[in-house]
PDB file of C-alpha atoms and ligand atoms in Angstrom:
ATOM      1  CA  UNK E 289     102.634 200.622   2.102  1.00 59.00           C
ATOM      2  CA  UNK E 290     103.911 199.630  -1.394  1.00 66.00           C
ATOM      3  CA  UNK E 291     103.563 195.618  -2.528  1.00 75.00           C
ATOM      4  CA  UNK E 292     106.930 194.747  -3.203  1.00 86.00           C
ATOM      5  CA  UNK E 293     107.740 193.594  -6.897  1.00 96.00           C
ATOM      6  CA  UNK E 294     107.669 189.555  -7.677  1.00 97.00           C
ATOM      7  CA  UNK E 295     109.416 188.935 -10.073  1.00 97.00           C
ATOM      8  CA  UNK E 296     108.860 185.280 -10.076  1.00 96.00           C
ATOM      9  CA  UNK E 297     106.894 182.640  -8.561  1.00 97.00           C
ATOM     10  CA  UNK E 298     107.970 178.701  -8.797  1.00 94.00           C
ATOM     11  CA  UNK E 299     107.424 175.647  -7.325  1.00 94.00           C
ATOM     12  CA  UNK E 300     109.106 176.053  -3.836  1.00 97.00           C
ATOM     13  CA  UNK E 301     110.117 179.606  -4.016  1.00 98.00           C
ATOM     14  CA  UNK E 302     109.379 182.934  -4.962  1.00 98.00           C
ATOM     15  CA  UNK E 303     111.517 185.948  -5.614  1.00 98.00           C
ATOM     16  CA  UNK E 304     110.465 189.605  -5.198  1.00 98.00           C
ATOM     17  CA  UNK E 305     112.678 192.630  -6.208  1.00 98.00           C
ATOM     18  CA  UNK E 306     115.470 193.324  -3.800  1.00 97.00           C
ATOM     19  CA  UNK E 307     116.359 196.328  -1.548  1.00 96.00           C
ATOM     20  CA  UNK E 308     118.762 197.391  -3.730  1.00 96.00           C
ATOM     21  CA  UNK E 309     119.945 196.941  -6.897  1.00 95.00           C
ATOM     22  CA  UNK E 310     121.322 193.248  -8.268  1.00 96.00           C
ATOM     23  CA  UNK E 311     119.974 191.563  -5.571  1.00 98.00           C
ATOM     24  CA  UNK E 312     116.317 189.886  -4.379  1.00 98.00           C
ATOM     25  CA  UNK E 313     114.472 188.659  -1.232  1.00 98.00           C
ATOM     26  CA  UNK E 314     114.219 184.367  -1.889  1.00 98.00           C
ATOM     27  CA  UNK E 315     111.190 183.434   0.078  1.00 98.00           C
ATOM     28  CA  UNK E 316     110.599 179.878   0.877  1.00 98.00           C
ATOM     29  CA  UNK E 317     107.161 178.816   0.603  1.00 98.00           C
ATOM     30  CA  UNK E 318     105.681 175.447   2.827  1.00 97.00           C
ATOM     31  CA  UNK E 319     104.545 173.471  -0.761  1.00 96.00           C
ATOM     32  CA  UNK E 320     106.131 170.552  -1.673  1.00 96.00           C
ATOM     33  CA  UNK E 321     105.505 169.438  -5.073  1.00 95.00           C
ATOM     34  CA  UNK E 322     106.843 166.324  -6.758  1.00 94.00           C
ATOM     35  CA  UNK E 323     106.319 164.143 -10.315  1.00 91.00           C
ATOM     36  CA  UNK E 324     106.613 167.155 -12.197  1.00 87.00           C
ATOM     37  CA  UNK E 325     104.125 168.760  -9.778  1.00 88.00           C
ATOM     38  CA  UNK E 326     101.391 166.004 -10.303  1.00 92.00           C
ATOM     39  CA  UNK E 327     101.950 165.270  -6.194  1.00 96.00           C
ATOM     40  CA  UNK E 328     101.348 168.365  -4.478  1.00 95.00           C
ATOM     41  CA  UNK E 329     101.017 169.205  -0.921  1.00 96.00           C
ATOM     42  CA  UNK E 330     101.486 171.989   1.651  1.00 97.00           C
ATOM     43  CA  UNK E 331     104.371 170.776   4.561  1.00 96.00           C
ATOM     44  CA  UNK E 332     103.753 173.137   7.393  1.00 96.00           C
ATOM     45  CA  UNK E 333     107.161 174.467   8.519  1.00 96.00           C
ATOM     46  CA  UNK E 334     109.052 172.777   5.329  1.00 97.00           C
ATOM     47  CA  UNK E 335     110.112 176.325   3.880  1.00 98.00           C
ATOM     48  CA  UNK E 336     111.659 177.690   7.547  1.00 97.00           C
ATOM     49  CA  UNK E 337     113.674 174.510   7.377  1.00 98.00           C
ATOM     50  CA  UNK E 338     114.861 174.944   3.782  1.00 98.00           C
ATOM     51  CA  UNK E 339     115.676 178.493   4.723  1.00 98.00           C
ATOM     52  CA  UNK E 340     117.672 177.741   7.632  1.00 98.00           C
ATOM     53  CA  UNK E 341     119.436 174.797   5.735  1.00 98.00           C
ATOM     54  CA  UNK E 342     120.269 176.230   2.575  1.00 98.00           C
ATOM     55  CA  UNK E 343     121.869 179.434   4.508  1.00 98.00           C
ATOM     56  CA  UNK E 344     123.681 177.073   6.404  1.00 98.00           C
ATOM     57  CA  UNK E 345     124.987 174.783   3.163  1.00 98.00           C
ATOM     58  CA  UNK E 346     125.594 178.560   1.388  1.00 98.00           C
ATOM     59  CA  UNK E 347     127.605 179.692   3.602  1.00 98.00           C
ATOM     60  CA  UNK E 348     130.106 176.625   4.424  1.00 98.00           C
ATOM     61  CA  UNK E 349     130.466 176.950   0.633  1.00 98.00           C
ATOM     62  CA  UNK E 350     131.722 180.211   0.674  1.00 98.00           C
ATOM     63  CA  UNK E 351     134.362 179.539   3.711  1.00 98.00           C
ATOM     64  CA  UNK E 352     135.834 177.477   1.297  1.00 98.00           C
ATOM     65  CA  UNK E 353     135.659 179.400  -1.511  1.00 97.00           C
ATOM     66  CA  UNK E 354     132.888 178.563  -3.349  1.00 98.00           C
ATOM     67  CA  UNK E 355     130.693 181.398  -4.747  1.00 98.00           C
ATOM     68  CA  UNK E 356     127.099 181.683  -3.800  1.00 98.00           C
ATOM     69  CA  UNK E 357     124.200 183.851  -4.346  1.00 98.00           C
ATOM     70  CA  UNK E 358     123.608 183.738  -1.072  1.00 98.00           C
ATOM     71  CA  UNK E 359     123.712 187.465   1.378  1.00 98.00           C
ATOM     72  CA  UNK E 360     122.076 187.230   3.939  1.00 98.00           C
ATOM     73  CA  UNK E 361     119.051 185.461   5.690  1.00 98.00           C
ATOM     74  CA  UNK E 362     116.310 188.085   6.513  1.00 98.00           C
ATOM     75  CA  UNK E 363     113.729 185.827   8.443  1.00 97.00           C
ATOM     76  CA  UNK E 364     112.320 182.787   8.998  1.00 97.00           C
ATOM     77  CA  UNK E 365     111.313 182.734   5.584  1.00 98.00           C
ATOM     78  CA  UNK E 366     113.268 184.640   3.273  1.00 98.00           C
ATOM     79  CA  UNK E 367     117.095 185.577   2.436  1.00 98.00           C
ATOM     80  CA  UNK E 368     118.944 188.167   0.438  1.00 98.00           C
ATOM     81  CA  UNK E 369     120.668 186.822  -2.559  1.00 98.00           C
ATOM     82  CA  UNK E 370     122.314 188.087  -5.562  1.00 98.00           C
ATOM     83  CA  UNK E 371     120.503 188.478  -8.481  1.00 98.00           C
ATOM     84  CA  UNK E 372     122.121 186.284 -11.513  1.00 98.00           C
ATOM     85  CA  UNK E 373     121.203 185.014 -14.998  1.00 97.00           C
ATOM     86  CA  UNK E 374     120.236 180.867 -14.502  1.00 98.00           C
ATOM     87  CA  UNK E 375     121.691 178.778 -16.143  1.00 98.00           C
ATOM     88  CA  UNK E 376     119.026 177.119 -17.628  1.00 98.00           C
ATOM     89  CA  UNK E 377     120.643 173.502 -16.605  1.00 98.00           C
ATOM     90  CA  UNK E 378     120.343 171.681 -13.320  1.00 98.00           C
ATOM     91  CA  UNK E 379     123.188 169.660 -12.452  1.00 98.00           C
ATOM     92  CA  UNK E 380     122.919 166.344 -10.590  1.00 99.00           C
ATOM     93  CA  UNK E 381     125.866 164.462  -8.706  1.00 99.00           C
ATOM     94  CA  UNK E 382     125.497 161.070  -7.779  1.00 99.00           C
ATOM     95  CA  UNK E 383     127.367 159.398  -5.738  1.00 99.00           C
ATOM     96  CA  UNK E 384     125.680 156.161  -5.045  1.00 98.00           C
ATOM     97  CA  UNK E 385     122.625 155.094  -7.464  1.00 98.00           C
ATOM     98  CA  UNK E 386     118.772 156.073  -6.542  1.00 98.00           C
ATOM     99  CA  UNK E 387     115.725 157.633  -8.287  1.00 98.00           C
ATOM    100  CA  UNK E 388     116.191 158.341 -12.289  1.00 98.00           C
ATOM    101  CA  UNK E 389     119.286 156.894 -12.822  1.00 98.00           C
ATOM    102  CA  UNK E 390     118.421 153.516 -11.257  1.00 98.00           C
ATOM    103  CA  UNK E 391     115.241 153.488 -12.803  1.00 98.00           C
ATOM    104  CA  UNK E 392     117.344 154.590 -16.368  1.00 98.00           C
ATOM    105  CA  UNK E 393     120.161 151.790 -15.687  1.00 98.00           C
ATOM    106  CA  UNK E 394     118.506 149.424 -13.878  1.00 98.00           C
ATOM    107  CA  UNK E 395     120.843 149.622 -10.878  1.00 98.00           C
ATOM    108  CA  UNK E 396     119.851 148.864  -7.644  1.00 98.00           C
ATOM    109  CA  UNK E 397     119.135 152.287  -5.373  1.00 98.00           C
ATOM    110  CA  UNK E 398     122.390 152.338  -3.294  1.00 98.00           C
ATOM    111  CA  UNK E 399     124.325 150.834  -5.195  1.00 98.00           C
ATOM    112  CA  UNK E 400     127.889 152.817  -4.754  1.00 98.00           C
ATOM    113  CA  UNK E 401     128.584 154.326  -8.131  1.00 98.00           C
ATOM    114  CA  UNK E 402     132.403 153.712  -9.328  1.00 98.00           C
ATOM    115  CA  UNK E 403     133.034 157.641  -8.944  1.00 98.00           C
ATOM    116  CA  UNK E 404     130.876 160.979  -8.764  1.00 98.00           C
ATOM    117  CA  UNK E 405     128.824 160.961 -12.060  1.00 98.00           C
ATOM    118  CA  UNK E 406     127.653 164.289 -12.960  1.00 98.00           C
ATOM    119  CA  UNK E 407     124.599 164.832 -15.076  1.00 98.00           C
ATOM    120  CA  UNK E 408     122.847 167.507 -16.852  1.00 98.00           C
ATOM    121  CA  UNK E 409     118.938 168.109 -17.213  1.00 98.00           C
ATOM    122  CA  UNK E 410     117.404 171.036 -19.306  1.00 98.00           C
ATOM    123  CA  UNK E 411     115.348 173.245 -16.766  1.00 98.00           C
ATOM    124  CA  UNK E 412     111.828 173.361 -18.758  1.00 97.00           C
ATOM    125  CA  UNK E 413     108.727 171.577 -16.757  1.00 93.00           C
ATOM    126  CA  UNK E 414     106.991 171.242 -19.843  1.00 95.00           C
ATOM    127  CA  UNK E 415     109.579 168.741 -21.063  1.00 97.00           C
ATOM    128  CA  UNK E 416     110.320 167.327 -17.487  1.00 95.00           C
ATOM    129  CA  UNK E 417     113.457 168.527 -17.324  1.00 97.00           C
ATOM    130  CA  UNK E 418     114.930 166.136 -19.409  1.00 98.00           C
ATOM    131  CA  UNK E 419     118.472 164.642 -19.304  1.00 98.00           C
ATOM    132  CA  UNK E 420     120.877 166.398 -21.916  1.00 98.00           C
ATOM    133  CA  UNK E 421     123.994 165.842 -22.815  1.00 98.00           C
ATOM    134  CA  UNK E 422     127.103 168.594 -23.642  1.00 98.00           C
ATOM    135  CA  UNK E 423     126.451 167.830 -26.943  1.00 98.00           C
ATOM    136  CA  UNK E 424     122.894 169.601 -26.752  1.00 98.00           C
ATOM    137  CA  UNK E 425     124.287 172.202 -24.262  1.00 98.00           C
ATOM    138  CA  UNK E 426     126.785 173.209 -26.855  1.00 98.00           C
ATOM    139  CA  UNK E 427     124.293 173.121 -30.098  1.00 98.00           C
ATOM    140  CA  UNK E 428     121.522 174.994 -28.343  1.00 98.00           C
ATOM    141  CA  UNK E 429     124.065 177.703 -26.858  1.00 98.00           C
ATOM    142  CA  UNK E 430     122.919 177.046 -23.402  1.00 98.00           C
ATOM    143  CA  UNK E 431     126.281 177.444 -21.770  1.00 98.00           C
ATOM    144  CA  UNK E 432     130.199 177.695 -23.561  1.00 97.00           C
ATOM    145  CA  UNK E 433     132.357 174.987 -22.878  1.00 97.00           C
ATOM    146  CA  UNK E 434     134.656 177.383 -20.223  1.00 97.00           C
ATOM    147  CA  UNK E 435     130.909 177.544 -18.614  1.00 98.00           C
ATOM    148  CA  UNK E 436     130.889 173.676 -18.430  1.00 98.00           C
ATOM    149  CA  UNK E 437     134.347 173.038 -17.421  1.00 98.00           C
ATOM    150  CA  UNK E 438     133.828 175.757 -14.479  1.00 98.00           C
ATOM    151  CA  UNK E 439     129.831 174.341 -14.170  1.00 98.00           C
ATOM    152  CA  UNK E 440     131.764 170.590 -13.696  1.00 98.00           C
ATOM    153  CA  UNK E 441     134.518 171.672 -11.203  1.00 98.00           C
ATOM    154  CA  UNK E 442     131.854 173.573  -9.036  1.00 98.00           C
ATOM    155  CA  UNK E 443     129.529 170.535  -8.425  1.00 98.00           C
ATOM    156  CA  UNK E 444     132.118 168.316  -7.507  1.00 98.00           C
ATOM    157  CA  UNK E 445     133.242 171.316  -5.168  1.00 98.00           C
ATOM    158  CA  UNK E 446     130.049 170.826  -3.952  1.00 98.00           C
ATOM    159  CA  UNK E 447     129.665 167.345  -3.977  1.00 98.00           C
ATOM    160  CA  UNK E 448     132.868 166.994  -1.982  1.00 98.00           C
ATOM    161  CA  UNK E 449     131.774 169.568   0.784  1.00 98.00           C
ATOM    162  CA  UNK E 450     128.469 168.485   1.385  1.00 98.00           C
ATOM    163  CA  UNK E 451     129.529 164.810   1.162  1.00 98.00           C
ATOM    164  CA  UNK E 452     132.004 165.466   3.872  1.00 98.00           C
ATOM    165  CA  UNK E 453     129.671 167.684   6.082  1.00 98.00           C
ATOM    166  CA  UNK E 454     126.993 165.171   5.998  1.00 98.00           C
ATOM    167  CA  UNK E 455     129.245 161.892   6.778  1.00 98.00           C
ATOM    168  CA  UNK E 456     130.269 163.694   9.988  1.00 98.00           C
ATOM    169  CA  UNK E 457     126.563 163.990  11.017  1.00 98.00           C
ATOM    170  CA  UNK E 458     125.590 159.998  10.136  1.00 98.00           C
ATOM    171  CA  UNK E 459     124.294 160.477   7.022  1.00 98.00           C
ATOM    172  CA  UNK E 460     125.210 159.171   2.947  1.00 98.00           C
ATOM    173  CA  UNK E 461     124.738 161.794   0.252  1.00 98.00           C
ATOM    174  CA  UNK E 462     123.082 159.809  -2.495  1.00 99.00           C
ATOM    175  CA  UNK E 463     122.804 162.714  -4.771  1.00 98.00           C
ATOM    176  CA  UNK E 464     121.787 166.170  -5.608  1.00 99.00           C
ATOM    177  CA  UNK E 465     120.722 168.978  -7.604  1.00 98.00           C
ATOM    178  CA  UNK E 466     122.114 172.532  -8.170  1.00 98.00           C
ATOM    179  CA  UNK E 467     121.640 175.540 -10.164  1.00 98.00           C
ATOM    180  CA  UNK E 468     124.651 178.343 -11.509  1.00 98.00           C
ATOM    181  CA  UNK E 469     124.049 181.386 -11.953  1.00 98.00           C
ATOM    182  CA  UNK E 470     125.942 184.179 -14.057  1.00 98.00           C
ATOM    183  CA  UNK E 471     127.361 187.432 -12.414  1.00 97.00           C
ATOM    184  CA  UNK E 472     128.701 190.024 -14.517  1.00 95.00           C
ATOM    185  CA  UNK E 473     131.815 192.315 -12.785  1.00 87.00           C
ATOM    186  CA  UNK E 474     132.694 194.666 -15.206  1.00 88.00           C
ATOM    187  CA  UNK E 475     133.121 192.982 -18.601  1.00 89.00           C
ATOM    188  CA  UNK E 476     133.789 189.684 -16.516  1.00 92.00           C
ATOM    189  CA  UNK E 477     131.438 186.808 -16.215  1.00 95.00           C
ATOM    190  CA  UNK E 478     131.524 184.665 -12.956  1.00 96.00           C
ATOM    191  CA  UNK E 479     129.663 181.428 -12.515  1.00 98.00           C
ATOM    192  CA  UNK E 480     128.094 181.261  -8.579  1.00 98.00           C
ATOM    193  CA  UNK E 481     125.720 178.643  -6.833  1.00 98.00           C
ATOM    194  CA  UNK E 482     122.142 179.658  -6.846  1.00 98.00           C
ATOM    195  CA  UNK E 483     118.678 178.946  -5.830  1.00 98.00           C
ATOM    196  CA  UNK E 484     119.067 176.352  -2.681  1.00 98.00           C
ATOM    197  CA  UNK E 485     120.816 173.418  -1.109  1.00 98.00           C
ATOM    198  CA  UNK E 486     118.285 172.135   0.691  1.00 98.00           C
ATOM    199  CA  UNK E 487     116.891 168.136   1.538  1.00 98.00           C
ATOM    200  CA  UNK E 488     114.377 169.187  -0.926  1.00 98.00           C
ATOM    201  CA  UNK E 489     117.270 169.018  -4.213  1.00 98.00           C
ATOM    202  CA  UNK E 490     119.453 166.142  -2.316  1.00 98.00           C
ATOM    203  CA  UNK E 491     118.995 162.147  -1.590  1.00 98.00           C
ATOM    204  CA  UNK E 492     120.099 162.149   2.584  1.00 98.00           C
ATOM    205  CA  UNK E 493     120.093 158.495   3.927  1.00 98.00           C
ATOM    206  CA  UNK E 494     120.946 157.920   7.506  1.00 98.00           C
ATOM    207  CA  UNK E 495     124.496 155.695   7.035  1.00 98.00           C
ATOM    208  CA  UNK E 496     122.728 153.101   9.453  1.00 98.00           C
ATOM    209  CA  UNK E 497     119.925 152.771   9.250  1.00 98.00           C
ATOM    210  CA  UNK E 498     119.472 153.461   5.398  1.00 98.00           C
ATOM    211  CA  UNK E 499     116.607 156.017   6.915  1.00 98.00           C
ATOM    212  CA  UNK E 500     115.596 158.442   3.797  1.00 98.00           C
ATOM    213  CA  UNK E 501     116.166 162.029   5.558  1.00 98.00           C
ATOM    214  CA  UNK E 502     115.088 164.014   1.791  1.00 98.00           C
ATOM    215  CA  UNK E 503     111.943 164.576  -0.253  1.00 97.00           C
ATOM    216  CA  UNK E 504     111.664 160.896  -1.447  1.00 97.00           C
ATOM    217  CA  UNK E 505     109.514 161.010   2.213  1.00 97.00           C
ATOM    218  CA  UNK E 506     106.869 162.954   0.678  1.00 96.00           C
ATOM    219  CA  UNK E 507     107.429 161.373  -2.930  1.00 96.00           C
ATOM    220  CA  UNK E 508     106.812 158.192  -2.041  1.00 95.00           C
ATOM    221  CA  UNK E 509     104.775 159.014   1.083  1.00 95.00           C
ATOM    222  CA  UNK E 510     107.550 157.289   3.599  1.00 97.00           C
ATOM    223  CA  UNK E 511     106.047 159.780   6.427  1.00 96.00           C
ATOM    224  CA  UNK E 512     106.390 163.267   8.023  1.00 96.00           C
ATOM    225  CA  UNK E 513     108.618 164.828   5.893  1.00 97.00           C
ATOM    226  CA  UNK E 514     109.164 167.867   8.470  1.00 96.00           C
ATOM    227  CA  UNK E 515     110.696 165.273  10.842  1.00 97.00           C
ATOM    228  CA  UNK E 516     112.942 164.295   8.202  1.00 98.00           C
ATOM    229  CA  UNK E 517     114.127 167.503   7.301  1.00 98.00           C
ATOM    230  CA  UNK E 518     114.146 168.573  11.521  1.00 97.00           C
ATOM    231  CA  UNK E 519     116.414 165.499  11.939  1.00 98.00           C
ATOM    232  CA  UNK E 520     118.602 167.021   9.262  1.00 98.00           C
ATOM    233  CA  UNK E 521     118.878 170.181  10.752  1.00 98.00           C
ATOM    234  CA  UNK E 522     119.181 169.183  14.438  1.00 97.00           C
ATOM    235  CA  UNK E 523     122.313 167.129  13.552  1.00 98.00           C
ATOM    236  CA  UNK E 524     123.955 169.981  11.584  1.00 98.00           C
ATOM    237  CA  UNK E 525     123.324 172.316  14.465  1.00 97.00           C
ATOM    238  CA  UNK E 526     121.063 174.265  12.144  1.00 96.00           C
ATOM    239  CA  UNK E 527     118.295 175.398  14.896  1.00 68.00           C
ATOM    240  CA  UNK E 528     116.910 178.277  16.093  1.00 57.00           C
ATOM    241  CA  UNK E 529     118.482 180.182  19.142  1.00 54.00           C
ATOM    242  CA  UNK E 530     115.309 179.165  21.626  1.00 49.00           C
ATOM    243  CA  UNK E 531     115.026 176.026  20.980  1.00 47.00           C
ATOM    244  CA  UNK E 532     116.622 173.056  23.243  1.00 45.00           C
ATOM    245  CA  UNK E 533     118.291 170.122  20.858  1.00 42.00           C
ATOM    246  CA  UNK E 534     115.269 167.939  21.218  1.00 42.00           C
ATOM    247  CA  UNK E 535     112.521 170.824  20.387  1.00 44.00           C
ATOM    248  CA  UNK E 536     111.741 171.347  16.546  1.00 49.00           C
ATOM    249  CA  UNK E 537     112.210 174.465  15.243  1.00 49.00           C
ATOM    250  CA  UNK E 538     109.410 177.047  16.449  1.00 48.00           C
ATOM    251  CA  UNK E 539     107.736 178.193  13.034  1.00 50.00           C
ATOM    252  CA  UNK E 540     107.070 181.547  12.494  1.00 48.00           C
ATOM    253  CA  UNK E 541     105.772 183.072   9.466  1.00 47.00           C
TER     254      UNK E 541
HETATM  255  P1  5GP H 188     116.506 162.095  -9.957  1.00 68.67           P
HETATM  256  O1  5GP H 188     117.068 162.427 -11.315  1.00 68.67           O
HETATM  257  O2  5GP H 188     117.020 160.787  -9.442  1.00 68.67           O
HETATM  258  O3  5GP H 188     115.035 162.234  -9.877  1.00 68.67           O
HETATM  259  O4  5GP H 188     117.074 163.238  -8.959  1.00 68.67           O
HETATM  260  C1  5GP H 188     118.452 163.313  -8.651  1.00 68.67           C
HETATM  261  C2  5GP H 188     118.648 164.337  -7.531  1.00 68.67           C
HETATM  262  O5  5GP H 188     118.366 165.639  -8.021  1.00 68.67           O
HETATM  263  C3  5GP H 188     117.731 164.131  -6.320  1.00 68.67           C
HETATM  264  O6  5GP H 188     118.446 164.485  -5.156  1.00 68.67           O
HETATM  265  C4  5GP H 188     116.594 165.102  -6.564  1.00 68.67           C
HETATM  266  O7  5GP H 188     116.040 165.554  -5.337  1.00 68.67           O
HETATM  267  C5  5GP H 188     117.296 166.234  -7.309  1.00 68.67           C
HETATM  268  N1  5GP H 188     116.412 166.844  -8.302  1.00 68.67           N
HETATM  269  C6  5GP H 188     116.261 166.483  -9.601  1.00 68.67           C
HETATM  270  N2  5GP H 188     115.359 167.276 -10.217  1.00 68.67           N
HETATM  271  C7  5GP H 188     114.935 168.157  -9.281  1.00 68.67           C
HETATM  272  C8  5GP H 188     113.991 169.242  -9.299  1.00 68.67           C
HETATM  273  O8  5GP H 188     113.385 169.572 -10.332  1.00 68.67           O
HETATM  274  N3  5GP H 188     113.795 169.890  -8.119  1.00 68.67           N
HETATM  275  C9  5GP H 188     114.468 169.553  -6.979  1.00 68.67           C
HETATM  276  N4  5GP H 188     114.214 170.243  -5.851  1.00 68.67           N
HETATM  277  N5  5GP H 188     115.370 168.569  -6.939  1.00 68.67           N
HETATM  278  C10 5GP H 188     115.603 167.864  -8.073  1.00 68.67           C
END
């Protein structure tokens, strides 16, 4: 049998060539890395989850008209997806104050911010990602200012549908981070969500409790972070067929 192409390998993921052409199998791997990967660790069961949760957030997007990469999960593990040019940005929404930009501002985590603030890091771990500003985006070429305005009004797209979706389950998006990708139809360019929506790229706190339901459990080693993430899914309704609401998902590889 033939290895199938990878074409790359990162932190939480790893893409191999797709069935056909313009599109590739996402696999989910179980590592969980954090700090710039200085923290690393292997989460049993954390890359079903993230499968089954980013498929779900993917596709609510596109019922409302959002693009996505997304095609079609294929198992437990992986997904179809379109293949697209990064953007080589991530884009963070906050909507109440945690992690960088507390420790930036000095704001209290939880603090509700005034309105959504969007942000803009430069994907490159050897710098850290570090926070940019339009001003570099522009300079360096990285995306046109049509890419930013549509780059802007999807994340708050975003932001607005996942805030929504998540109040109705108990729980306070703090933040997040996405990626866009470029499609090209024909001589047009189209700007879609990529790579994943998953409690691995957002802040989830339980609206009660305060209860962190994201990676800051395995960042700053608040406990089982597959519990966390279950918790997530089980109040979304995102569970496998077999398995009763109490159960956590069954892991298969
Ligand atoms: P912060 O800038 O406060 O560290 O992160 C803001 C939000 O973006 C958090 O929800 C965090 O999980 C997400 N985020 C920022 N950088 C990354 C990254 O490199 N990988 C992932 N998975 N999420 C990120």
């Amino acid at each position: 049998m033939a290895r199938r192409k990878k074409i790359y390998e990162g932190k939480a993921k790893i893409l191999y060539e797709g069935p056909e052409p313009g599109t590739l199998v996402q696999y989910f791997k179980d590592d969980a890395t954090a700090f710039n990967a200085q923290k690393k660790d292997v989460i049993e069961g954390k890359g079903v989850l993230n499968n089954r949760l980013s498929e779900f957030f993917m596709l609510g997007l596109a019922n409302i008209g959002v693009p996505t990469h997304f095609l079609k999960r294929l198992n437990m593990r992986e997904q179809l997806v379109r293949a697209c040019e990064i953007v080589p940005l991530e884009i963070i929404v906050r909507n109440f104050a945690a992690g960088s930009l507390s420790t930036r501002l000095g704001i209290e985590e939880g603090t509700p911010l005034p309105r959504p603030i969007v942000e803009y890091c430069y994907k490159d771990d050897k710098l850290g990602d570090p926070l940019v500003t339009e001003e570099h985006i522009a300079a360096f070429g990285w995306a046109s200012q049509q890419d930013m305005d549509d780059i802007l009004a999807l994340a708050l797209r975003v932001n607005d549908y996942l805030s929504g979706l998540m109040y109705g389950v108990g729980i306070k998006l703090v933040d997040f981070k996405i990626e866009i990708g470029r499609v090209y139809d024909g001589d047009y360019q189209r700007l879609i969500v990529a790579d994943e929506i998953s409690p691995d790229s957002c802040r989830l706190w339980d609206l009660e409790t305060g209860e962190k339901l994201d990676k800051d459990v395995f960042r700053r080693d608040l406990g089982s972070l597959t519990d966390a993430y279950t918790e997530v899914a089980r109040r979304l309704g995102v569970m496998p067929k077999q398995a009763t609401p109490m159960d956590k998902p069954k892991l298969i590889n």
